[in-house]
GROMACS .gro file of C-alpha atoms in nm:
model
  334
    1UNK     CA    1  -4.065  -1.462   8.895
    2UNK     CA    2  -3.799  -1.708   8.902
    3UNK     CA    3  -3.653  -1.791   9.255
    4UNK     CA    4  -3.491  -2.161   9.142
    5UNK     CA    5  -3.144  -2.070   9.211
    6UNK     CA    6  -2.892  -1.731   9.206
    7UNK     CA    7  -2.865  -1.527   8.904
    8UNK     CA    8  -2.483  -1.538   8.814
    9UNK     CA    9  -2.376  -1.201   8.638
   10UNK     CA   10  -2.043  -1.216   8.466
   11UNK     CA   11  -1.867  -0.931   8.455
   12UNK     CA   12  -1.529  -0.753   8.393
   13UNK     CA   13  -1.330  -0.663   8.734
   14UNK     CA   14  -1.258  -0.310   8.679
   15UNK     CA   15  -1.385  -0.035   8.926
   16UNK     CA   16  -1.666   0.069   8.669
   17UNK     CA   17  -1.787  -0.313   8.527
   18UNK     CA   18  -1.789  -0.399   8.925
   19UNK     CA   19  -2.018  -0.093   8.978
   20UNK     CA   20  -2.275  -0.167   8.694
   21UNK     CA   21  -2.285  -0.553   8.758
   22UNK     CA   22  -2.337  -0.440   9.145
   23UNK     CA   23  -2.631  -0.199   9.030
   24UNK     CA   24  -2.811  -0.473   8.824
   25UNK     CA   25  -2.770  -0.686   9.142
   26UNK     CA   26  -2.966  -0.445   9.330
   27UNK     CA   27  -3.254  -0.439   9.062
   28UNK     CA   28  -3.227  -0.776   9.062
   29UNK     CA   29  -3.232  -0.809   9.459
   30UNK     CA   30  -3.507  -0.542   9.466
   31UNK     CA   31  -3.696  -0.807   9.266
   32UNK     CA   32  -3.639  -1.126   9.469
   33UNK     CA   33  -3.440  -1.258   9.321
   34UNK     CA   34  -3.073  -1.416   9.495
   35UNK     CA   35  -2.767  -1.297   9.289
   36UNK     CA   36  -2.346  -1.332   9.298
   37UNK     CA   37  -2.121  -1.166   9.087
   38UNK     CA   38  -1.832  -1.433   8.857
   39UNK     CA   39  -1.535  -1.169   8.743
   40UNK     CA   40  -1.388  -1.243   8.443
   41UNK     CA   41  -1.090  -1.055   8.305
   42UNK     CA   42  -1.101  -1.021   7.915
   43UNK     CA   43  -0.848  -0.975   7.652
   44UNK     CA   44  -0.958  -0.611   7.622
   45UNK     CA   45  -0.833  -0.596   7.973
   46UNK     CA   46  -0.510  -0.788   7.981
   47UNK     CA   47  -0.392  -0.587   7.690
   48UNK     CA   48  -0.319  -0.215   7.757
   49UNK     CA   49  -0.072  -0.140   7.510
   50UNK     CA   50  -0.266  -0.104   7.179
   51UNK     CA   51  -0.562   0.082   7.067
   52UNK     CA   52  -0.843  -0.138   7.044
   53UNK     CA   53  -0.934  -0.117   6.678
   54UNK     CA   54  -0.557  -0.306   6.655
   55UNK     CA   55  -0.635  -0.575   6.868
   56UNK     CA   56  -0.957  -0.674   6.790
   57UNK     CA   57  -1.234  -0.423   6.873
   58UNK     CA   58  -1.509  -0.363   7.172
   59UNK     CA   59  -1.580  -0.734   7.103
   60UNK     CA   60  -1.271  -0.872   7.336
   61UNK     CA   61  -1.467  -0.683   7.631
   62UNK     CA   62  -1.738  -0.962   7.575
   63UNK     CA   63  -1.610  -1.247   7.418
   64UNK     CA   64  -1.512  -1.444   7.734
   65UNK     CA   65  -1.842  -1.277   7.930
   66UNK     CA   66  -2.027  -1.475   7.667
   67UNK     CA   67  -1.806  -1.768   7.684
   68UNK     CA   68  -1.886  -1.748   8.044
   69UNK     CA   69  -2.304  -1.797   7.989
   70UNK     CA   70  -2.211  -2.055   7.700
   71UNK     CA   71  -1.988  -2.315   7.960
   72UNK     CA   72  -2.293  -2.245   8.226
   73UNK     CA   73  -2.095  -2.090   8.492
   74UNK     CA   74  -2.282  -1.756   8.446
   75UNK     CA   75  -2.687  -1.666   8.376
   76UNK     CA   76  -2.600  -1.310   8.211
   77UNK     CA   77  -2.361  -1.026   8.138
   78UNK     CA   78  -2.389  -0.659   8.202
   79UNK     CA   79  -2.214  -0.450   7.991
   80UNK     CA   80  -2.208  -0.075   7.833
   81UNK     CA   81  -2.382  -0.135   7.521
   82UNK     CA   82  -2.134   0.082   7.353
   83UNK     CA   83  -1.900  -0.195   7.397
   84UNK     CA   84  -2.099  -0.424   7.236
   85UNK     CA   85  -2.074  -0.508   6.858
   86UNK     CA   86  -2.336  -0.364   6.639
   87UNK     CA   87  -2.498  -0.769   6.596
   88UNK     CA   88  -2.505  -1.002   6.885
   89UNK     CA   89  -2.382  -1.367   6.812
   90UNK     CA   90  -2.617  -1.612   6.744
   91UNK     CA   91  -2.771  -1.782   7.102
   92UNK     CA   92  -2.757  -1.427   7.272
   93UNK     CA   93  -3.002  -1.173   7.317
   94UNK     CA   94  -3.024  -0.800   7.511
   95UNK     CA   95  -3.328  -0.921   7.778
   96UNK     CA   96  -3.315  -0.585   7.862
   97UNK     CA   97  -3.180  -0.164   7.787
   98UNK     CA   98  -3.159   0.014   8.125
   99UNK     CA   99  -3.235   0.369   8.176
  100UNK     CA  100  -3.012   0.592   8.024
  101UNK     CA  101  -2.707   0.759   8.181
  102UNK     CA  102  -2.550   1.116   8.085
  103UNK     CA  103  -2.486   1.021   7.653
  104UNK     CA  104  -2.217   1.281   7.639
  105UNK     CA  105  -1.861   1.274   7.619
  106UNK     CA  106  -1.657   1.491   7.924
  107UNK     CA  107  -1.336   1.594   7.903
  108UNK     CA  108  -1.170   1.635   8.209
  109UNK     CA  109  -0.896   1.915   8.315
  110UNK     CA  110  -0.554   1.861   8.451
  111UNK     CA  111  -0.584   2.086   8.745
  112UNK     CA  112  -0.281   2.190   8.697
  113UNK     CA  113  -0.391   2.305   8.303
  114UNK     CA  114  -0.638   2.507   8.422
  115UNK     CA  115  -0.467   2.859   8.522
  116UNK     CA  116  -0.363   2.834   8.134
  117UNK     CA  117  -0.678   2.736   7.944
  118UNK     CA  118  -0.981   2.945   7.894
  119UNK     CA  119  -1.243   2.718   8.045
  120UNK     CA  120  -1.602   2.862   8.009
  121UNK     CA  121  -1.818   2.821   8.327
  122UNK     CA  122  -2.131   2.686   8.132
  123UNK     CA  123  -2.191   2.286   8.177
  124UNK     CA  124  -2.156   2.235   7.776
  125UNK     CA  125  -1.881   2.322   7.539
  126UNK     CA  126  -1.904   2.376   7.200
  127UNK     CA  127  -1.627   2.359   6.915
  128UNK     CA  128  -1.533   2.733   6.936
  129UNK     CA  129  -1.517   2.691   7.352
  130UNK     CA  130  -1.266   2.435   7.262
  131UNK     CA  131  -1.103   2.625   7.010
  132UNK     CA  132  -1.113   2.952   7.193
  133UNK     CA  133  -0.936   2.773   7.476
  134UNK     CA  134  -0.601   2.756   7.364
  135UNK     CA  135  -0.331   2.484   7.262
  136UNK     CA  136  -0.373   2.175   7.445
  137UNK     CA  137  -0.256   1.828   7.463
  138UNK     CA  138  -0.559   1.591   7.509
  139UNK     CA  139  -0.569   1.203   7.579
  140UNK     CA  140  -0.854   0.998   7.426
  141UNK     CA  141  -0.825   0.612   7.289
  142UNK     CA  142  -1.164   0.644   7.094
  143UNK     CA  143  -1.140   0.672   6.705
  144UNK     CA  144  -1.446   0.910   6.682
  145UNK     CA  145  -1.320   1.117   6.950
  146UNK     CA  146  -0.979   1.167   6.793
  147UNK     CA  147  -1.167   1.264   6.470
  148UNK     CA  148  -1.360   1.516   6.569
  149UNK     CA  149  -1.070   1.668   6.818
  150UNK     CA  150  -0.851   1.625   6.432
  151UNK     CA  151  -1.123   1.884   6.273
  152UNK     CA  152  -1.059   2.127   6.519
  153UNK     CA  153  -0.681   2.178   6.381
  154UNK     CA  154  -0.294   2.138   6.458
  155UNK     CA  155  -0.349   2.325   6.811
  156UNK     CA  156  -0.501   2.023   6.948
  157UNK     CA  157  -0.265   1.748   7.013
  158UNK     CA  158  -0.382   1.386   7.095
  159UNK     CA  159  -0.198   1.108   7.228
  160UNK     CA  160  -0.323   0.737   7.313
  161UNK     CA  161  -0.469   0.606   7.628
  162UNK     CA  162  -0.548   0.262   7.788
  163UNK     CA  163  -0.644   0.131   8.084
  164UNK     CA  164  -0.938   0.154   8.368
  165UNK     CA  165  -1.118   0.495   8.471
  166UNK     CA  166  -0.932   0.541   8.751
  167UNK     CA  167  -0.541   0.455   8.587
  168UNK     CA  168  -0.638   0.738   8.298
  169UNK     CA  169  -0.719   0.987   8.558
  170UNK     CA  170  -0.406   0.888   8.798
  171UNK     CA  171  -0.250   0.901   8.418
  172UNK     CA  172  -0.406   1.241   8.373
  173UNK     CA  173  -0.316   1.371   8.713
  174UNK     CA  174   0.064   1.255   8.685
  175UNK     CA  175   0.130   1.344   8.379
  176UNK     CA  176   0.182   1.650   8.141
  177UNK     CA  177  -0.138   1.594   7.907
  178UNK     CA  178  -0.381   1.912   7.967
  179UNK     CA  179  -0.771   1.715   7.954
  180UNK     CA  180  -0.915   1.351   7.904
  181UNK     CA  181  -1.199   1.244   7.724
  182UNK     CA  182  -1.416   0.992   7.917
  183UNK     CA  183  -1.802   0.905   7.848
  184UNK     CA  184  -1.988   1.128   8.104
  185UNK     CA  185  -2.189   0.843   8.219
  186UNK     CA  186  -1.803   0.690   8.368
  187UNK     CA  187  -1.791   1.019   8.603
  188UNK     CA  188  -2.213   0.979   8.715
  189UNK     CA  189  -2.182   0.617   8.800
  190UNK     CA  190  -1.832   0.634   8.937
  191UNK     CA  191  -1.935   0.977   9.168
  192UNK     CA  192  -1.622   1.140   8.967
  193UNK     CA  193  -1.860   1.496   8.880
  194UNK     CA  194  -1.640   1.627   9.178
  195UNK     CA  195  -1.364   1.650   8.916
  196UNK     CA  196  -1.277   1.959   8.663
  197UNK     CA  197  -1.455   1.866   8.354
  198UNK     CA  198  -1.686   1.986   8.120
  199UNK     CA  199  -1.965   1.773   7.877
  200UNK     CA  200  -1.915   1.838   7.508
  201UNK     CA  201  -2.200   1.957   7.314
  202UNK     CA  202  -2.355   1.670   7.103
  203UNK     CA  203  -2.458   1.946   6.849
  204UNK     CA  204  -2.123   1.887   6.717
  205UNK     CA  205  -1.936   1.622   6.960
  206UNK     CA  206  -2.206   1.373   6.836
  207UNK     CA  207  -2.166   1.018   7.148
  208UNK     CA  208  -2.126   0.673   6.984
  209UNK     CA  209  -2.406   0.456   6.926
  210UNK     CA  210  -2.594   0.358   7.300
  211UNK     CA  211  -2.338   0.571   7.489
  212UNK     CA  212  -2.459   0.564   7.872
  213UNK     CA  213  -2.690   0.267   7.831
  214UNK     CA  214  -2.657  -0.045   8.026
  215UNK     CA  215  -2.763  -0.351   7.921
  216UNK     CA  216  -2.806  -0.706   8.017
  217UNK     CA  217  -2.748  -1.017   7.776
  218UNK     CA  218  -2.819  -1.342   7.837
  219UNK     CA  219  -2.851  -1.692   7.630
  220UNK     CA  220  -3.180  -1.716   7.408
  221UNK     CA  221  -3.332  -1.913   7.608
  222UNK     CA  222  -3.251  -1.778   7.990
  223UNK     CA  223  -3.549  -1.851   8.248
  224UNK     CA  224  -3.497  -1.473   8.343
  225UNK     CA  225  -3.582  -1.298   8.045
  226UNK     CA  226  -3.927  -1.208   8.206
  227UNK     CA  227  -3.798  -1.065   8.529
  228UNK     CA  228  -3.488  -0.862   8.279
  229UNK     CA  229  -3.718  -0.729   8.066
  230UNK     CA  230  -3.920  -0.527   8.372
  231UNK     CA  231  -3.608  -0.344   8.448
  232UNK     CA  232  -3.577  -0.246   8.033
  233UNK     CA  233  -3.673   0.162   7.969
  234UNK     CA  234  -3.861   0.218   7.661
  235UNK     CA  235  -3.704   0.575   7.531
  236UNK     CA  236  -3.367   0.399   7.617
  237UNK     CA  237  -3.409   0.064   7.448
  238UNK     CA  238  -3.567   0.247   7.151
  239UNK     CA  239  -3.331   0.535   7.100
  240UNK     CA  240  -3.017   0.316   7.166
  241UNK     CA  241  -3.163   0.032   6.927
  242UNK     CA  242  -3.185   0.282   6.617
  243UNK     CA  243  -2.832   0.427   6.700
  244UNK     CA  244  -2.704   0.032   6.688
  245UNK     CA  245  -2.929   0.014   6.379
  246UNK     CA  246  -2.773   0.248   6.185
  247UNK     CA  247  -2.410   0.163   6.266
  248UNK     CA  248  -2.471  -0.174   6.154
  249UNK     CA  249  -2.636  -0.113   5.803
  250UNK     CA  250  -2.310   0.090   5.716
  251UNK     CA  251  -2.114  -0.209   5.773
  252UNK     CA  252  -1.923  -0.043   6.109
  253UNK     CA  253  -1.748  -0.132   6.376
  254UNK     CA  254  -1.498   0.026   6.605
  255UNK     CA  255  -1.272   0.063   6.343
  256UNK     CA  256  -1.551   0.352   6.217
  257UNK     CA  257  -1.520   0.692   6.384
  258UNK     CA  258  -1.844   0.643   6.444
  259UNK     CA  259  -2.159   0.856   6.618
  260UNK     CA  260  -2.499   0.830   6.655
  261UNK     CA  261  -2.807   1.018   6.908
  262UNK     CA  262  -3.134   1.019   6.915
  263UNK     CA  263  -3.317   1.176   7.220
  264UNK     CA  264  -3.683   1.290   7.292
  265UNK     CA  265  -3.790   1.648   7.316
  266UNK     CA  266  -4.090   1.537   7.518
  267UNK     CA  267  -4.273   1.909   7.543
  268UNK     CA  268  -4.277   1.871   7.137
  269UNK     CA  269  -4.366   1.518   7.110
  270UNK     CA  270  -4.073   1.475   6.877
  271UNK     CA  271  -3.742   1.291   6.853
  272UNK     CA  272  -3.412   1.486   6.769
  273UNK     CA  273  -3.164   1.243   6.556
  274UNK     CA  274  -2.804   1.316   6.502
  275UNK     CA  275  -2.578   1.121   6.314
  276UNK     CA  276  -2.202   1.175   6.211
  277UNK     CA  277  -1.961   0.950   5.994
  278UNK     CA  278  -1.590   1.070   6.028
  279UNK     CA  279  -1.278   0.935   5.819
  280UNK     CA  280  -0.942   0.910   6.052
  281UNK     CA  281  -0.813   1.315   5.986
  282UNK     CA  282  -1.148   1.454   6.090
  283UNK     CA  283  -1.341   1.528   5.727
  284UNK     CA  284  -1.706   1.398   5.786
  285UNK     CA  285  -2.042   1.290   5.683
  286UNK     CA  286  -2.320   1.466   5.917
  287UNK     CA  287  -2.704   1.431   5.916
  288UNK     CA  288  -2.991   1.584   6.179
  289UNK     CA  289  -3.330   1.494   6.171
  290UNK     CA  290  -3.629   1.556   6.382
  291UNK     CA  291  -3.890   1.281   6.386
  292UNK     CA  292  -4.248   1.361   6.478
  293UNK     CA  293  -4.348   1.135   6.786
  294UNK     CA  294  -4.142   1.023   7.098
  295UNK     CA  295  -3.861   0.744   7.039
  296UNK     CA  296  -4.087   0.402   7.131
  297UNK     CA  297  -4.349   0.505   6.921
  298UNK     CA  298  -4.135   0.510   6.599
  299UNK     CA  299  -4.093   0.239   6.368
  300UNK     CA  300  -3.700   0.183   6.400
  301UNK     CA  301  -3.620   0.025   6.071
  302UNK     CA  302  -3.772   0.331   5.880
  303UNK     CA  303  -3.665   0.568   6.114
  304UNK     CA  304  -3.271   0.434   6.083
  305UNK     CA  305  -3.307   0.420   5.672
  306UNK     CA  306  -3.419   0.805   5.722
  307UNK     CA  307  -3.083   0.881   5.897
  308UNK     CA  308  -2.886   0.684   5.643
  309UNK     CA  309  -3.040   0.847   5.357
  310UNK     CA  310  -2.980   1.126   5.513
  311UNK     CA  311  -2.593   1.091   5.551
  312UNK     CA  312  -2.595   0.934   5.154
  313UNK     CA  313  -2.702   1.285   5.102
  314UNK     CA  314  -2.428   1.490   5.302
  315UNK     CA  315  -2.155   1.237   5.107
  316UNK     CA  316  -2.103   0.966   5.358
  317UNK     CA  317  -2.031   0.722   5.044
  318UNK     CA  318  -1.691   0.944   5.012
  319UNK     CA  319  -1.632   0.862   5.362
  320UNK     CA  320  -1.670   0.523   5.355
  321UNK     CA  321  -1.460   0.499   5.067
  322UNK     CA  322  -1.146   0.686   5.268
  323UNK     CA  323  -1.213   0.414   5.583
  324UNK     CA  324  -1.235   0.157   5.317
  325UNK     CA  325  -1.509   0.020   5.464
  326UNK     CA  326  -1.763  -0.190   5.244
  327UNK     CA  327  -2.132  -0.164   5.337
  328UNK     CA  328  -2.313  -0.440   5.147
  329UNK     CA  329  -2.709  -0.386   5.311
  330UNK     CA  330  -2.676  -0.006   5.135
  331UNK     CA  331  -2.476  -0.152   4.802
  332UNK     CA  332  -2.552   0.163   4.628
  333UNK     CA  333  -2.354   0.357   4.897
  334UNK     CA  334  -1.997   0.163   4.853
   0.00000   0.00000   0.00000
């Protein structure tokens, strides 16, 4: 264990990056070790007006965090690992994949929507919930969640969104927009559940790759990688490193609508894969495969080419082509 000095976490100042770095702490505290939080506020954050595939991508949420560990005034970053791009720069490394938080996406009702809209009770909602509900107007910044809203038709409107968790809900509550979609793992670590929403099904609302996993990078060469890893989860860090796998063979990043799940069914002993490729107006490429054995004892390279056979087979070359996306490491799909 390494007591030498404090652990310095970099991380973004917003409501939710302030609750995740202040959860590692506590791991970290829990372990002996001294810690102290250096906030850093990123070009992803001082830009609100654009989407984030026109600025840049996920990357600008890490950029400076890394920047941070490179000029020595921090030891590591926490982050979503849905923010992160599919490859880490060169120096870096994820020391460790935390436990997994709720993967699916929630959308969350204006209250003042919901007299109007058919809302089933159940926890889940599937496409023909969504469709069955009525015309609604629906706020979402996230490529792959616009595409897959796009699929269900014209009664589904979308409009853009920026900002922290709690300005799109003060956004939601103000305004005239009837839902927003947030990851479900914002409302569980934020202790939002207390607000109208309901998860969508990832039998056809498919999460990004890693969606609800934290995790913690640091330099190569960090004297804490030992004490990191311990806090690491196995199904986690093996199920989120596939999804990651996959998105960077095709040659993707945020500018992909883009999805990817794998989760155990531990009763079975099996693994239950989904993954979706979407172009921009909602036609897709979708592939589901069970693997026999739980997630850490599967061999992730051949367990990724499985899934991206799999969507060469369901025409996710066709896709790529409309996104105009080149992926050299599967040449024969461009």
């Amino acid at each position: 264990m390494n007591q030498t000095r404090k652990v310095r976490i970099a991380t973004r100042g917003s409501q939710l990056a302030l609750w995740q770095a202040n959860h590692v702490s506590s791991l970290l505290q829990a372990r002996g070790l001294n810690t102290e939080l250096n906030i850093i506020k990123t070009t992803g954050d001082r830009v609100q007006d654009r989407f984030l595939h026109e600025i840049g991508g996920k990357g600008l949420f890490v950029r400076e965090l890394e920047e941070a560990m490179k000029g020595g005034t921090a030891d590591i970053a926490v982050h979503s690992l849905k923010d992160l791009p599919a490859r880490i720069p060169a120096g870096f490394q994820l020391a460790a994949i935390l436990p997994r938080h709720i993967p699916q996406d929630a959308l969350i009702f204006n209250p003042k929507s919901l007299a109007r809209l058919k809302v089933p009770e159940q926890k889940f909602l599937s496409k023909a919930d969504l469709k069955n509900m009525g015309p609604m107007t629906i706020a979402t910044a996230s490529l792959r969640r616009q595409s897959l809203l796009k699929g269900l038709g014209p009664q589904i409107n979308l409009v853009p969104v920026r900002g922290n968790v709690d300005t799109r809900i003060r956004k939601l509550n103000e305004g005239d927009w009837d839902g927003l979609i947030l990851a479900g793992a914002s409302l569980e670590r934020l202790s939002l559940d207390h607000l109208p929403h309901r998860l969508l099904a990832d039998e056809w609302y498919v999460p990004c790759a890693a969606q609800g996993a934290l995790t913690i990078e640091t330099p190569a060469d960090s004297p804490f990688t030992k004490d990191l890893a311990a806090l690491s989860d196995a199904t986690t860090y093996a199920c989120a490193t596939m999804e990651r796998m996959i998105l960077e063979k095709l040659g993707g990043d945020c500018t992909m609508p883009f999805g990817a799940f794998f989760f155990p069914d531990v009763k079975k002993g099996e693994t239950i894969a989904r993954a979706l490729v979407l172009d921009y107006e909602g036609q897709e490429a979708r592939y589901v495969h069970t693997f026999k054995g739980l997630p850490d004892t599967l061999d992730y390279e051949a367990s990724a080419k499985t899934m991206l056979d799999g969507l060469k087979k369901v025409g996710v070359t066709d896709i790529l082509h409309a996104l105009k996306i080149k992926a050299p490491i599967l040449g024969d799909l461009a």
